[in-house]
Amino acid sequence: MTDKKFENIIIVSDMDGTFFGDKATLVQRNIDAINYFKQNGGKFTFSTGRVHYNITHSENGVDTLCNCPAICANGSCIYDFQSKTTLKETYMDTDAVINTIRFVNEKSKTTGARCSTPYGFITHELVGLIAKDVAHFKGGRVEVKPLNEWRGEQILKLVFRDEAEPLLKLRHEVAERFGDIFTYASSSPRFFEINAAGCSKANGIEYLRGMYPQAKIYAVGDYENDLEMLCAADISACPENAMDYVKEKVDIKLCDCNMGAIADLIAHIENSN
């Protein structure tokens, strides 16, 4: 018989660079610790830029680790893997998305764009890193169609892909042109991610807090798009490989993601109680 030493504790983890090791490898120490955590009353879930169907159809079956709703597409989708139900979605203004892509296309010939929707990816052209993304995409369908056919699409997230230097320059130009009609973030130097205004992983933390008002929420992340989530949580943590500006914000510093940062956090919680 198990006890309930982790009852009313929720761990919300970023995926890439936090839960996963390098190149999205599974760390068995994390798997074992999460199962132990759940067996003893804890709730575990992910907060990620990925969309839910991409997680469900991954080869490693990590969706089965979640025993409370997950925060997907940088907070624009709340998805329950147990019931296979979408609980909440926040869509972007389609015309604003189209105008932003056209603006970027005028500035750069190497930057590609793709959008996440409730059913899959859409893009207007398979260029550069976007073509590589699509080749590895699993779960939903991929549509390539002209921008003038996008109106009415339910867009959860817009992503621009390029090398780090041109993408950083474009980010400043896009933010200057479109201002606060969007939320801007990055999950790596070669990803520039845009959501509807006010939409971030922090929204997902507040959603979970509404579902589980008695719970203490621990959030773990490593990059810029995790910052608002880390600030919104009751306790924040990051792996050793996190960006320096993330390390400055968190309450707990863990081992490198390759060594099992989530297992490290669970051990810390157990030893603190």
mmCIF file of N, CA and C in Angstrom, residues 32 53 88 93 124 157 186 203 211 221 236 251 268-269:
data_model
loop_
_atom_site.group_PDB
_atom_site.id
_atom_site.type_symbol
_atom_site.label_atom_id
_atom_site.label_comp_id
_atom_site.label_asym_id
_atom_site.label_seq_id
_atom_site.Cartn_x
_atom_site.Cartn_y
_atom_site.Cartn_z
ATOM 1 N N ASP A 32 11.180 6.615 -13.701
ATOM 2 C CA ASP A 32 11.021 5.886 -12.442
ATOM 3 C C ASP A 32 10.549 6.811 -11.321
ATOM 4 N N TYR A 53 -1.310 16.379 -30.073
ATOM 5 C CA TYR A 53 -1.286 15.194 -30.928
ATOM 6 C C TYR A 53 0.152 14.797 -31.272
ATOM 7 N N LYS A 88 -9.448 23.643 -23.180
ATOM 8 C CA LYS A 88 -9.475 25.072 -23.495
ATOM 9 C C LYS A 88 -8.542 25.337 -24.671
ATOM 10 N N ASP A 93 -5.735 35.713 -34.176
ATOM 11 C CA ASP A 93 -6.459 36.366 -35.253
ATOM 12 C C ASP A 93 -5.812 35.978 -36.582
ATOM 13 N N HIS A 124 2.703 27.851 -45.738
ATOM 14 C CA HIS A 124 2.453 28.270 -47.117
ATOM 15 C C HIS A 124 3.563 27.816 -48.054
ATOM 16 N N LYS A 157 -0.710 28.684 -32.603
ATOM 17 C CA LYS A 157 0.643 29.226 -32.462
ATOM 18 C C LYS A 157 1.277 29.406 -33.830
ATOM 19 N N SER A 186 10.670 32.480 -27.260
ATOM 20 C CA SER A 186 11.580 31.604 -27.975
ATOM 21 C C SER A 186 11.853 30.392 -27.113
ATOM 22 N N ASN A 203 -0.624 31.008 -18.278
ATOM 23 C CA ASN A 203 -2.079 30.823 -18.324
ATOM 24 C C ASN A 203 -2.457 29.404 -17.915
ATOM 25 N N MET A 211 -8.383 24.327 -11.134
ATOM 26 C CA MET A 211 -8.851 22.946 -11.019
ATOM 27 C C MET A 211 -8.472 22.318 -9.682
ATOM 28 N N GLY A 221 11.581 24.584 -15.893
ATOM 29 C CA GLY A 221 11.839 24.968 -17.270
ATOM 30 C C GLY A 221 13.251 25.473 -17.445
ATOM 31 N N SER A 236 9.536 27.377 -8.211
ATOM 32 C CA SER A 236 10.120 27.262 -9.550
ATOM 33 C C SER A 236 11.474 26.564 -9.483
ATOM 34 N N ASP A 251 13.670 29.184 -7.740
ATOM 35 C CA ASP A 251 13.896 28.871 -6.323
ATOM 36 C C ASP A 251 14.848 27.700 -6.133
ATOM 37 N N HIS A 268 14.083 16.284 -4.052
ATOM 38 C CA HIS A 268 14.118 17.511 -3.251
ATOM 39 C C HIS A 268 12.793 17.711 -2.501
ATOM 40 N N ILE A 269 11.670 17.482 -3.199
ATOM 41 C CA ILE A 269 10.363 17.642 -2.560
ATOM 42 C C ILE A 269 10.208 16.633 -1.412
#
